[in-house]
Amino acid sequence: MAKLHIGGPSRKGTVSPEIYGHFSEHLGRCIYGGLYVGENSPIKNVNGMRCDVVEALKKMRIPVLRWPGGCFADEYHWKDGIGPKETRKRMVNTHWGGVVEDNSFGTHEFMELCRQLGCEPYVNANMGSGTVQEMNEWVEYMTFDGVSPMATLREQNGRKEPWHLKYLGVGNENWGCGGNMRPSYYADEYRRYQTYCRNYGDNKLYKIACGPNTDDYEWTDTVMSIAGKYMDGLSLHYYTVPTGNWSDKGSATEFDRNLFYATLKKTFYMEELIRNHSRIMDKYDPEKRVGLHVDEWGTWYNVEPGTNPGFLYQQNTMRDALVAGINLNIFNKHCDRVKMANIAQLVNVLQSVILTDGDEMLLTPTYHVFEMYKHHQGGKLLDSTVESFAVGEGENWVPNLHESATVDADGTVHITLVNLSDTESYPMDAVLDGFTGGTAEAELLTGEMNAHNTFENKTAVEKQTADVRVTETGVSFTIPACSVMHIAVRKA
Ligand code: AHR
């Protein structure tokens, strides 16, 4: 029997709901076709937003959505996306496929999408090619209540009330596509731009500075030392690329055991990155006031054969479910510093939770993981450990089991557990400190490592209920090979 131990509340505190956040860029079919089809589409929609997709995302309890990019953000001029649609500027999306962007989805549409989803908007503003005035006016347009040029313009465009906007990103990947800046230059520019992003009325902005790419510790150190006190959050981007080779990242569905374990090993690197960046942040911010926002993460493979290379459309298998389960457990366990995380990207791009084809939609294995893990949102982290040993092949070895646990406001303990072995199932004995009886239920996602849903078979990988037995000290159950499990224990 493998032992799982669930202790008392961790000193790390509460799991911010935003750790379960998402990201939607003007890229491929994420916004257009995936989320937004326009009011006149034959696809069922409310104000242009796909009803099927919105309904599924609400069920998954999406807490926050980042927009409009990504690299697109630093080329986005928000005034192109307001006013009558027929007069909105058409532009070329130079980063992503060179397609025409007609700006029919802009600020009003994004805020409407967030309203329908019931989630917080996270607007990533343009610092790379935009001006201080442009950023200042966007904030005024979205949040100013009263008489002002931007509030008047908003009203002319049909919206009198300001929106509530908490999360504001000041640039994206400014070390790369957002202007190829050096950290000290970015830090100074960040200080300047953020000065003019005002808090109007009771709208209080939470400003997120551009953080490092993967292990660029110099970036974190420099930006924190120069601009740390002017920010509320610092981003971190890290993608899991199975081969480690950006020109041939590997297929989303066709991979062997070696690449399977290579992918999982690369996923665990997230923990090292968080620890190291946190240690640097601790130097400048020992009280942990500034959050680390992993606002781009997930798997990145070669695009599906025959699709536009600039659209980043990829399938999603049980391997992705394990990647999601591990990452989310890691974020939970670092909830004292990690305040938000946004998987890339929501629909039809990279590690999506939903894929669409015309009026059809399917839920990926990653969707089911987010749906099972939603119970951690806002929960108190519990100390937990699992007995594990290494599984893998060649140079790629990982722990066979990986866990995290929280307790929600009703006192229900939620345990999420990933079995990374591709062949072995494990009987488990979970001991919960202070357990004196209660009830338990479990849900499970399992399948062959490359099992996935297609438009011909949308339910090949689907969440199911699993057996769990209450014992004197907690619960016992068996976790099958290659699976993600959620166990809810209600103490008597
Ligand atoms: O998510 C795809 C791209 O990856 C984003 O636009 C960019 O920020 C990152 O490099």
Short mmCIF file of C-alpha atoms and ligand atoms in Angstrom, two decimals:
data_model
loop_
_atom_site.label_atom_id
_atom_site.label_comp_id
_atom_site.label_asym_id
_atom_site.label_seq_id
_atom_site.Cartn_x
_atom_site.Cartn_y
_atom_site.Cartn_z
CA MET A 1 0.00 0.00 0.00
CA ALA A 2 1.41 3.41 -0.93
CA LYS A 3 0.97 5.91 1.90
CA LEU A 4 -0.49 9.38 1.48
CA HIS A 5 -0.38 11.66 4.49
CA ILE A 6 -2.63 14.72 4.81
CA GLY A 7 -1.66 16.97 7.71
CA GLY A 8 -2.94 20.24 9.10
CA PRO A 9 -3.14 23.68 7.46
CA SER A 10 0.07 24.75 5.80
CA ARG A 11 1.72 28.03 6.72
CA LYS A 12 1.59 28.88 3.02
CA GLY A 13 -2.05 29.88 3.36
CA THR A 14 -4.80 29.97 0.76
CA VAL A 15 -4.85 28.76 -2.83
CA SER A 16 -5.81 31.79 -4.85
CA PRO A 17 -8.66 30.90 -7.26
CA GLU A 18 -6.68 32.66 -10.00
CA ILE A 19 -4.15 29.79 -10.00
CA TYR A 20 -6.83 28.10 -12.14
CA GLY A 21 -6.75 30.94 -14.67
CA HIS A 22 -6.67 30.92 -18.47
CA PHE A 23 -5.29 32.86 -21.39
CA SER A 24 -6.89 33.86 -24.69
CA GLU A 25 -4.87 35.54 -27.42
CA HIS A 26 -5.76 36.79 -30.88
CA LEU A 27 -4.03 33.72 -32.24
CA GLY A 28 -5.36 31.12 -34.66
CA ARG A 29 -8.88 30.05 -33.72
CA CYS A 30 -8.77 30.92 -30.03
CA ILE A 31 -10.84 34.10 -30.11
CA TYR A 32 -12.38 33.94 -33.59
CA GLY A 33 -14.29 30.69 -34.04
CA GLY A 34 -13.36 29.32 -30.63
CA LEU A 35 -14.89 31.87 -28.28
CA TYR A 36 -16.44 34.49 -30.52
CA VAL A 37 -18.48 33.83 -33.65
CA GLY A 38 -20.34 37.14 -33.95
CA GLU A 39 -24.02 37.90 -33.44
CA ASN A 40 -25.00 36.79 -36.94
CA SER A 41 -23.43 33.35 -36.78
CA PRO A 42 -25.61 30.25 -37.23
CA ILE A 43 -23.71 28.88 -34.22
CA LYS A 44 -25.78 29.49 -31.08
CA ASN A 45 -24.41 32.58 -29.36
CA VAL A 46 -25.23 35.34 -26.93
CA ASN A 47 -23.86 38.69 -28.10
CA GLY A 48 -21.47 36.78 -30.35
CA MET A 49 -20.07 34.42 -27.68
CA ARG A 50 -20.47 30.68 -28.32
CA CYS A 51 -23.03 29.29 -25.87
CA ASP A 52 -21.58 25.76 -25.81
CA VAL A 53 -18.08 27.00 -24.96
CA VAL A 54 -19.26 29.52 -22.37
CA GLU A 55 -21.39 26.91 -20.64
CA ALA A 56 -18.49 24.42 -20.42
CA LEU A 57 -16.11 27.08 -19.09
CA LYS A 58 -18.58 28.14 -16.42
CA LYS A 59 -18.89 24.53 -15.29
CA MET A 60 -15.10 24.39 -15.00
CA ARG A 61 -15.35 27.56 -12.87
CA ILE A 62 -12.91 29.72 -14.83
CA PRO A 63 -11.76 32.43 -12.40
CA VAL A 64 -9.76 34.82 -14.59
CA LEU A 65 -9.04 35.31 -18.30
CA ARG A 66 -5.98 37.03 -19.75
CA TRP A 67 -6.30 38.93 -23.06
CA PRO A 68 -5.39 40.05 -25.81
CA GLY A 69 -1.94 38.37 -25.74
CA GLY A 70 0.82 37.22 -25.61
CA CYS A 71 2.97 38.66 -28.33
CA PHE A 72 -0.18 40.10 -29.90
CA ALA A 73 -0.62 42.38 -26.87
CA ASP A 74 2.45 44.45 -27.69
CA GLU A 75 1.14 45.16 -31.18
CA TYR A 76 -2.43 45.76 -30.12
CA HIS A 77 -3.79 49.28 -30.26
CA TRP A 78 -7.00 49.18 -28.30
CA LYS A 79 -8.70 52.06 -30.12
CA ASP A 80 -8.71 49.87 -33.26
CA GLY A 81 -11.12 47.55 -31.45
CA ILE A 82 -13.89 49.92 -30.35
CA GLY A 83 -16.79 51.67 -32.12
CA PRO A 84 -18.95 50.40 -34.98
CA LYS A 85 -17.55 47.11 -36.26
CA GLU A 86 -17.75 48.14 -39.92
CA THR A 87 -15.35 51.02 -39.32
CA ARG A 88 -12.87 49.15 -37.14
CA LYS A 89 -9.37 48.98 -38.55
CA ARG A 90 -8.27 45.85 -40.32
CA MET A 91 -4.70 44.88 -39.62
CA VAL A 92 -2.30 42.01 -40.23
CA ASN A 93 -1.61 39.72 -37.31
CA THR A 94 2.11 39.57 -38.01
CA HIS A 95 2.96 37.21 -35.17
CA TRP A 96 0.34 34.62 -35.80
CA GLY A 97 -0.15 33.41 -39.34
CA GLY A 98 -0.17 36.81 -41.08
CA VAL A 99 -3.97 36.71 -41.21
CA VAL A 100 -6.24 39.74 -41.32
CA GLU A 101 -7.44 40.85 -37.90
CA ASP A 102 -10.67 42.79 -38.32
CA ASN A 103 -10.81 43.90 -34.68
CA SER A 104 -14.41 42.77 -34.35
CA PHE A 105 -13.48 41.42 -30.91
CA GLY A 106 -12.24 44.31 -28.79
CA THR A 107 -12.57 45.73 -25.30
CA HIS A 108 -16.40 45.68 -25.15
CA GLU A 109 -16.53 42.12 -26.44
CA PHE A 110 -13.85 40.93 -24.01
CA MET A 111 -15.64 42.46 -21.05
CA GLU A 112 -18.90 40.91 -22.26
CA LEU A 113 -17.20 37.50 -22.47
CA CYS A 114 -15.91 37.86 -18.89
CA ARG A 115 -19.39 38.89 -17.76
CA GLN A 116 -20.91 35.77 -19.31
CA LEU A 117 -18.18 33.58 -17.80
CA GLY A 118 -18.42 35.28 -14.41
CA CYS A 119 -14.62 35.66 -14.32
CA GLU A 120 -12.16 38.45 -13.63
CA PRO A 121 -10.75 40.17 -16.72
CA TYR A 122 -6.96 40.39 -16.96
CA VAL A 123 -6.00 42.92 -19.63
CA ASN A 124 -2.41 42.82 -20.87
CA ALA A 125 -1.58 46.26 -22.21
CA ASN A 126 0.86 47.21 -24.96
CA MET A 127 4.20 48.55 -23.79
CA GLY A 128 6.36 47.27 -26.67
CA SER A 129 4.85 49.43 -29.42
CA GLY A 130 2.29 51.52 -27.57
CA THR A 131 2.64 54.84 -25.82
CA VAL A 132 2.22 55.82 -22.19
CA GLN A 133 -0.77 57.91 -23.24
CA GLU A 134 -2.39 54.96 -24.99
CA MET A 135 -2.10 52.77 -21.90
CA ASN A 136 -3.27 55.56 -19.63
CA GLU A 137 -6.30 56.19 -21.84
CA TRP A 138 -7.22 52.51 -22.03
CA VAL A 139 -7.41 52.33 -18.25
CA GLU A 140 -9.46 55.53 -18.24
CA TYR A 141 -11.76 54.14 -20.95
CA MET A 142 -12.38 50.94 -19.01
CA THR A 143 -12.64 52.23 -15.46
CA PHE A 144 -13.35 55.97 -15.22
CA ASP A 145 -16.76 56.91 -13.86
CA GLY A 146 -17.57 60.58 -14.55
CA VAL A 147 -16.86 63.21 -17.14
CA SER A 148 -13.66 62.57 -19.08
CA PRO A 149 -12.73 62.20 -22.75
CA MET A 150 -12.40 58.42 -22.52
CA ALA A 151 -15.53 57.92 -20.40
CA THR A 152 -17.45 59.98 -22.97
CA LEU A 153 -16.04 57.88 -25.80
CA ARG A 154 -17.06 54.71 -23.98
CA GLU A 155 -20.55 56.05 -23.55
CA GLN A 156 -20.72 56.95 -27.26
CA ASN A 157 -19.84 53.31 -27.92
CA GLY A 158 -22.82 52.14 -25.92
CA ARG A 159 -21.44 51.61 -22.43
CA LYS A 160 -22.14 54.23 -19.78
CA GLU A 161 -21.00 52.32 -16.69
CA PRO A 162 -17.30 51.71 -16.27
CA TRP A 163 -16.16 48.13 -16.00
CA HIS A 164 -14.37 46.70 -13.02
CA LEU A 165 -10.76 45.90 -13.92
CA LYS A 166 -8.37 44.50 -11.39
CA TYR A 167 -5.57 42.78 -13.31
CA LEU A 168 -3.47 44.89 -15.66
CA GLY A 169 -0.36 43.52 -17.37
CA VAL A 170 2.22 46.15 -18.34
CA GLY A 171 3.80 44.58 -21.42
CA ASN A 172 4.33 40.94 -22.36
CA GLU A 173 7.63 39.13 -22.89
CA ASN A 174 9.41 42.46 -23.23
CA TRP A 175 12.68 40.52 -23.22
CA GLY A 176 11.55 39.09 -26.60
CA CYS A 177 8.53 39.76 -28.81
CA GLY A 178 7.56 42.72 -26.59
CA GLY A 179 10.51 44.89 -27.61
CA ASN A 180 13.73 42.90 -27.01
CA MET A 181 14.50 45.02 -23.96
CA ARG A 182 17.19 44.52 -21.38
CA PRO A 183 15.93 44.07 -17.82
CA SER A 184 17.10 47.44 -16.46
CA TYR A 185 15.56 49.26 -19.44
CA TYR A 186 12.28 47.38 -19.03
CA ALA A 187 12.26 48.06 -15.29
CA ASP A 188 12.62 51.82 -15.83
CA GLU A 189 10.00 51.82 -18.56
CA TYR A 190 7.69 49.78 -16.35
CA ARG A 191 8.02 52.41 -13.63
CA ARG A 192 7.11 55.13 -16.11
CA TYR A 193 4.16 53.37 -17.77
CA GLN A 194 2.58 52.16 -14.55
CA THR A 195 2.70 55.67 -13.07
CA TYR A 196 -0.05 56.72 -15.48
CA CYS A 197 -2.26 53.68 -14.95
CA ARG A 198 -4.56 55.29 -12.43
CA ASN A 199 -6.97 53.94 -9.87
CA TYR A 200 -10.28 55.64 -10.66
CA GLY A 201 -13.07 55.70 -8.06
CA ASP A 202 -13.01 52.43 -6.18
CA ASN A 203 -11.36 50.52 -9.02
CA LYS A 204 -8.00 49.39 -7.70
CA LEU A 205 -5.56 48.04 -10.28
CA TYR A 206 -3.31 45.10 -9.52
CA LYS A 207 -0.32 45.76 -11.78
CA ILE A 208 1.63 42.86 -13.22
CA ALA A 209 5.12 43.46 -14.57
CA CYS A 210 6.74 41.37 -17.26
CA GLY A 211 8.80 38.69 -15.58
CA PRO A 212 11.41 36.24 -16.78
CA ASN A 213 11.51 33.72 -19.54
CA THR A 214 12.05 30.33 -17.88
CA ASP A 215 15.36 30.49 -15.98
CA ASP A 216 16.39 34.07 -16.69
CA TYR A 217 17.21 34.80 -13.06
CA GLU A 218 19.04 38.00 -13.95
CA TRP A 219 15.77 39.41 -15.30
CA THR A 220 13.95 38.67 -12.05
CA ASP A 221 16.73 40.12 -9.94
CA THR A 222 17.09 43.33 -11.92
CA VAL A 223 13.38 44.00 -12.39
CA MET A 224 12.62 43.29 -8.73
CA SER A 225 15.45 45.50 -7.53
CA ILE A 226 14.52 48.47 -9.74
CA ALA A 227 10.75 48.17 -9.96
CA GLY A 228 9.63 45.70 -7.27
CA LYS A 229 7.90 48.30 -5.13
CA TYR A 230 5.82 49.56 -8.09
CA MET A 231 4.25 46.21 -8.92
CA ASP A 232 1.75 43.80 -7.41
CA GLY A 233 2.73 40.83 -9.54
CA LEU A 234 5.58 39.56 -11.69
CA SER A 235 4.93 37.10 -14.50
CA LEU A 236 6.82 33.91 -15.37
CA HIS A 237 6.52 32.03 -18.66
CA TYR A 238 7.54 28.41 -18.99
CA TYR A 239 6.33 25.93 -21.61
CA THR A 240 6.82 22.15 -21.60
CA VAL A 241 8.47 21.23 -24.91
CA PRO A 242 8.99 17.44 -24.93
CA THR A 243 12.08 17.33 -27.15
CA GLY A 244 13.54 20.59 -25.85
CA ASN A 245 14.02 21.51 -29.51
CA TRP A 246 11.85 24.43 -30.67
CA SER A 247 12.17 23.50 -34.34
CA ASP A 248 10.85 19.97 -33.79
CA LYS A 249 8.93 19.88 -30.55
CA GLY A 250 7.36 16.46 -31.10
CA SER A 251 3.83 15.36 -31.96
CA ALA A 252 0.91 15.90 -29.61
CA THR A 253 -0.43 12.37 -30.10
CA GLU A 254 2.37 10.19 -31.47
CA PHE A 255 5.09 9.71 -28.90
CA ASP A 256 6.86 6.83 -27.25
CA ARG A 257 7.47 6.01 -23.61
CA ASN A 258 10.76 7.89 -23.62
CA LEU A 259 9.16 11.12 -24.84
CA PHE A 260 6.26 10.59 -22.44
CA TYR A 261 8.64 10.59 -19.49
CA ALA A 262 10.76 13.38 -20.99
CA THR A 263 7.59 15.53 -21.07
CA LEU A 264 6.79 14.78 -17.44
CA LYS A 265 10.36 15.42 -16.35
CA LYS A 266 10.31 18.80 -18.09
CA THR A 267 7.04 19.56 -16.34
CA PHE A 268 8.65 19.08 -12.92
CA TYR A 269 11.18 21.76 -13.87
CA MET A 270 8.37 24.22 -13.06
CA GLU A 271 8.95 23.54 -9.36
CA GLU A 272 12.66 24.41 -9.58
CA LEU A 273 11.83 27.60 -11.49
CA ILE A 274 9.27 28.70 -8.91
CA ARG A 275 11.64 27.98 -6.03
CA ASN A 276 14.53 29.87 -7.64
CA HIS A 277 12.54 32.90 -8.78
CA SER A 278 10.78 33.03 -5.40
CA ARG A 279 14.12 33.02 -3.62
CA ILE A 280 15.19 36.07 -5.65
CA MET A 281 11.85 37.78 -5.01
CA ASP A 282 12.24 37.06 -1.28
CA LYS A 283 15.40 39.21 -1.30
CA TYR A 284 13.41 42.29 -2.31
CA ASP A 285 10.00 41.33 -0.99
CA PRO A 286 10.35 39.13 2.10
CA GLU A 287 6.69 39.70 3.06
CA LYS A 288 5.64 38.13 -0.25
CA ARG A 289 3.49 41.11 -1.21
CA VAL A 290 4.33 40.67 -4.90
CA GLY A 291 2.72 37.63 -6.48
CA LEU A 292 4.43 35.36 -8.98
CA HIS A 293 2.07 34.97 -11.93
CA VAL A 294 2.80 32.00 -14.15
CA ASP A 295 0.65 33.60 -16.81
CA GLU A 296 1.78 31.29 -19.62
CA TRP A 297 2.37 27.59 -19.09
CA GLY A 298 1.50 24.29 -20.73
CA THR A 299 2.65 21.90 -23.42
CA TRP A 300 3.84 23.14 -26.79
CA TYR A 301 4.05 20.57 -29.63
CA ASN A 302 4.32 20.63 -33.39
CA VAL A 303 1.00 21.78 -34.85
CA GLU A 304 -1.45 19.14 -36.08
CA PRO A 305 -0.46 18.02 -39.58
CA GLY A 306 -2.13 20.09 -42.31
CA THR A 307 -2.94 23.07 -40.05
CA ASN A 308 -1.54 26.61 -40.29
CA PRO A 309 1.84 26.60 -38.46
CA GLY A 310 1.05 30.09 -37.16
CA PHE A 311 -2.17 28.92 -35.48
CA LEU A 312 -0.54 26.59 -32.89
CA TYR A 313 -3.41 24.10 -33.02
CA GLN A 314 -2.54 20.88 -31.19
CA GLN A 315 -4.34 17.80 -29.86
CA ASN A 316 -4.45 16.97 -26.18
CA THR A 317 -3.96 13.53 -24.63
CA MET A 318 -3.77 11.87 -21.23
CA ARG A 319 -0.12 13.00 -21.21
CA ASP A 320 -1.44 16.60 -21.17
CA ALA A 321 -3.80 15.69 -18.34
CA LEU A 322 -0.82 14.54 -16.25
CA VAL A 323 1.13 17.69 -17.16
CA ALA A 324 -1.83 19.82 -16.00
CA GLY A 325 -2.29 17.79 -12.80
CA ILE A 326 1.39 18.07 -11.85
CA ASN A 327 1.60 21.81 -12.59
CA LEU A 328 -1.57 22.61 -10.66
CA ASN A 329 -0.34 20.56 -7.68
CA ILE A 330 2.95 22.50 -7.82
CA PHE A 331 1.14 25.86 -7.94
CA ASN A 332 -1.05 24.84 -4.97
CA LYS A 333 2.02 23.89 -2.98
CA HIS A 334 3.59 27.30 -3.67
CA CYS A 335 0.46 29.34 -3.01
CA ASP A 336 2.33 31.69 -0.68
CA ARG A 337 4.07 33.17 -3.74
CA VAL A 338 2.16 31.93 -6.80
CA LYS A 339 -0.97 34.05 -6.93
CA MET A 340 -2.11 33.38 -10.47
CA ALA A 341 -1.40 30.97 -13.32
CA ASN A 342 -2.85 30.99 -16.84
CA ILE A 343 -2.57 27.92 -19.00
CA ALA A 344 -1.92 28.67 -22.68
CA GLN A 345 -4.43 28.82 -24.22
CA LEU A 346 -8.16 28.51 -23.63
CA VAL A 347 -9.54 27.18 -26.94
CA ASN A 348 -7.88 25.69 -30.07
CA VAL A 349 -4.36 26.92 -29.24
CA LEU A 350 -1.57 24.96 -27.47
CA GLN A 351 -2.76 23.07 -24.35
CA SER A 352 -6.43 23.94 -24.66
CA VAL A 353 -9.29 22.80 -22.51
CA ILE A 354 -11.65 22.97 -25.50
CA LEU A 355 -11.27 22.26 -29.22
CA THR A 356 -13.85 23.38 -31.77
CA ASP A 357 -14.59 22.49 -35.36
CA GLY A 358 -17.32 24.66 -36.89
CA ASP A 359 -20.30 24.25 -34.59
CA GLU A 360 -18.79 21.20 -32.88
CA MET A 361 -16.94 21.31 -29.59
CA LEU A 362 -15.05 18.77 -27.52
CA LEU A 363 -13.58 18.80 -24.04
CA THR A 364 -9.94 17.75 -23.82
CA PRO A 365 -8.39 15.65 -21.02
CA THR A 366 -6.93 18.93 -19.70
CA TYR A 367 -10.48 20.29 -19.31
CA HIS A 368 -11.39 17.40 -17.04
CA VAL A 369 -8.35 18.04 -14.86
CA PHE A 370 -9.36 21.69 -14.37
CA GLU A 371 -12.90 20.56 -13.66
CA MET A 372 -11.74 18.08 -11.00
CA TYR A 373 -9.26 20.51 -9.46
CA LYS A 374 -11.73 23.43 -9.28
CA HIS A 375 -12.49 22.47 -5.66
CA HIS A 376 -9.05 23.76 -4.65
CA GLN A 377 -9.99 27.33 -5.63
CA GLY A 378 -9.93 29.47 -2.50
CA GLY A 379 -9.16 26.46 -0.27
CA LYS A 380 -6.58 26.40 2.51
CA LEU A 381 -3.49 24.43 1.61
CA LEU A 382 -2.88 21.36 3.77
CA ASP A 383 0.54 19.87 4.41
CA SER A 384 0.74 16.64 2.44
CA THR A 385 3.25 14.01 1.43
CA VAL A 386 3.05 10.87 -0.66
CA GLU A 387 5.42 7.92 -0.59
CA SER A 388 6.90 7.71 -4.06
CA PHE A 389 9.70 6.17 -6.08
CA ALA A 390 11.11 6.90 -9.51
CA VAL A 391 9.52 5.65 -12.73
CA GLY A 392 10.75 6.37 -16.24
CA GLU A 393 13.12 5.36 -18.95
CA GLY A 394 16.63 6.25 -20.13
CA GLU A 395 17.49 9.69 -18.79
CA ASN A 396 13.93 10.60 -17.88
CA TRP A 397 12.85 9.65 -14.37
CA VAL A 398 10.05 11.19 -12.31
CA PRO A 399 8.25 10.36 -9.05
CA ASN A 400 5.47 7.83 -9.66
CA LEU A 401 2.94 9.83 -7.62
CA HIS A 402 2.36 13.54 -7.08
CA GLU A 403 -0.23 15.16 -4.81
CA SER A 404 -1.67 18.28 -3.23
CA ALA A 405 -4.52 18.86 -0.77
CA THR A 406 -6.71 21.69 0.46
CA VAL A 407 -9.65 22.14 2.80
CA ASP A 408 -12.60 24.21 1.62
CA ALA A 409 -14.88 26.55 3.56
CA ASP A 410 -17.25 23.66 4.43
CA GLY A 411 -14.42 21.61 5.92
CA THR A 412 -14.26 19.16 3.01
CA VAL A 413 -10.74 17.96 2.25
CA HIS A 414 -9.86 17.82 -1.45
CA ILE A 415 -6.95 15.63 -2.48
CA THR A 416 -5.66 15.58 -6.05
CA LEU A 417 -3.26 12.84 -7.04
CA VAL A 418 -1.45 12.03 -10.28
CA ASN A 419 -0.14 8.57 -11.14
CA LEU A 420 2.70 9.04 -13.62
CA SER A 421 3.42 5.36 -14.18
CA ASP A 422 2.30 4.26 -17.63
CA THR A 423 1.80 0.66 -16.49
CA GLU A 424 1.33 0.35 -12.72
CA SER A 425 -1.72 1.01 -10.63
CA TYR A 426 -1.23 1.53 -6.89
CA PRO A 427 -3.41 0.69 -3.91
CA MET A 428 -3.27 3.73 -1.62
CA ASP A 429 -3.86 4.34 2.05
CA ALA A 430 -4.50 8.01 2.84
CA VAL A 431 -4.12 9.03 6.48
CA LEU A 432 -5.77 12.33 7.44
CA ASP A 433 -4.64 13.92 10.69
CA GLY A 434 -7.47 14.14 13.21
CA PHE A 435 -9.81 11.93 11.16
CA THR A 436 -12.64 10.45 13.21
CA GLY A 437 -14.92 9.23 10.43
CA GLY A 438 -16.90 10.72 7.59
CA THR A 439 -17.78 10.12 3.95
CA ALA A 440 -15.74 10.20 0.77
CA GLU A 441 -16.16 10.23 -2.98
CA ALA A 442 -13.68 10.14 -5.84
CA GLU A 443 -13.50 11.03 -9.50
CA LEU A 444 -10.94 9.81 -11.98
CA LEU A 445 -9.50 10.50 -15.40
CA THR A 446 -7.49 7.66 -16.87
CA GLY A 447 -6.42 6.13 -20.20
CA GLU A 448 -3.46 5.14 -22.33
CA MET A 449 -0.81 7.85 -22.42
CA ASN A 450 -1.84 9.01 -25.89
CA ALA A 451 -5.61 8.57 -25.45
CA HIS A 452 -7.50 11.66 -26.63
CA ASN A 453 -10.88 12.91 -27.74
CA THR A 454 -11.66 13.52 -31.40
CA PHE A 455 -14.65 14.95 -33.22
CA GLU A 456 -15.51 11.36 -34.18
CA ASN A 457 -15.24 10.17 -30.57
CA LYS A 458 -15.62 13.03 -28.14
CA THR A 459 -15.75 10.92 -25.00
CA ALA A 460 -12.80 8.54 -25.39
CA VAL A 461 -11.30 10.22 -22.32
CA GLU A 462 -13.90 11.23 -19.82
CA LYS A 463 -14.14 11.78 -16.11
CA GLN A 464 -15.64 8.84 -14.16
CA THR A 465 -16.44 8.09 -10.56
CA ALA A 466 -14.03 5.84 -8.67
CA ASP A 467 -14.22 3.60 -5.63
CA VAL A 468 -12.99 4.95 -2.34
CA ARG A 469 -13.36 3.35 1.11
CA VAL A 470 -13.46 5.18 4.43
CA THR A 471 -11.04 3.69 6.97
CA GLU A 472 -10.36 4.42 10.63
CA THR A 473 -7.64 6.91 9.74
CA GLY A 474 -8.81 8.30 6.40
CA VAL A 475 -9.53 6.65 3.05
CA SER A 476 -8.17 3.89 0.85
CA PHE A 477 -8.49 3.47 -2.90
CA THR A 478 -6.57 2.32 -5.97
CA ILE A 479 -5.19 4.77 -8.49
CA PRO A 480 -4.85 3.27 -11.98
CA ALA A 481 -1.81 3.75 -14.22
CA CYS A 482 -1.61 7.07 -16.10
CA SER A 483 -4.36 8.86 -14.26
CA VAL A 484 -5.47 11.93 -12.35
CA MET A 485 -7.77 11.56 -9.36
CA HIS A 486 -9.76 13.86 -7.06
CA ILE A 487 -10.89 12.57 -3.68
CA ALA A 488 -13.26 14.60 -1.53
CA VAL A 489 -13.41 13.65 2.15
CA ARG A 490 -16.13 15.07 4.36
CA LYS A 491 -15.22 14.65 7.98
CA ALA A 492 -18.02 13.68 10.39
O1 AHR B 1 1.17 31.48 -26.17
C1 AHR B 1 1.84 31.70 -27.35
C2 AHR B 1 2.94 32.74 -27.23
O2 AHR B 1 3.94 32.25 -26.38
C3 AHR B 1 2.57 34.06 -26.62
O3 AHR B 1 2.03 34.94 -27.54
C4 AHR B 1 3.89 34.58 -26.13
O4 AHR B 1 3.72 35.44 -25.02
C5 AHR B 1 4.66 33.32 -25.82
O5 AHR B 1 5.92 33.36 -26.37
#
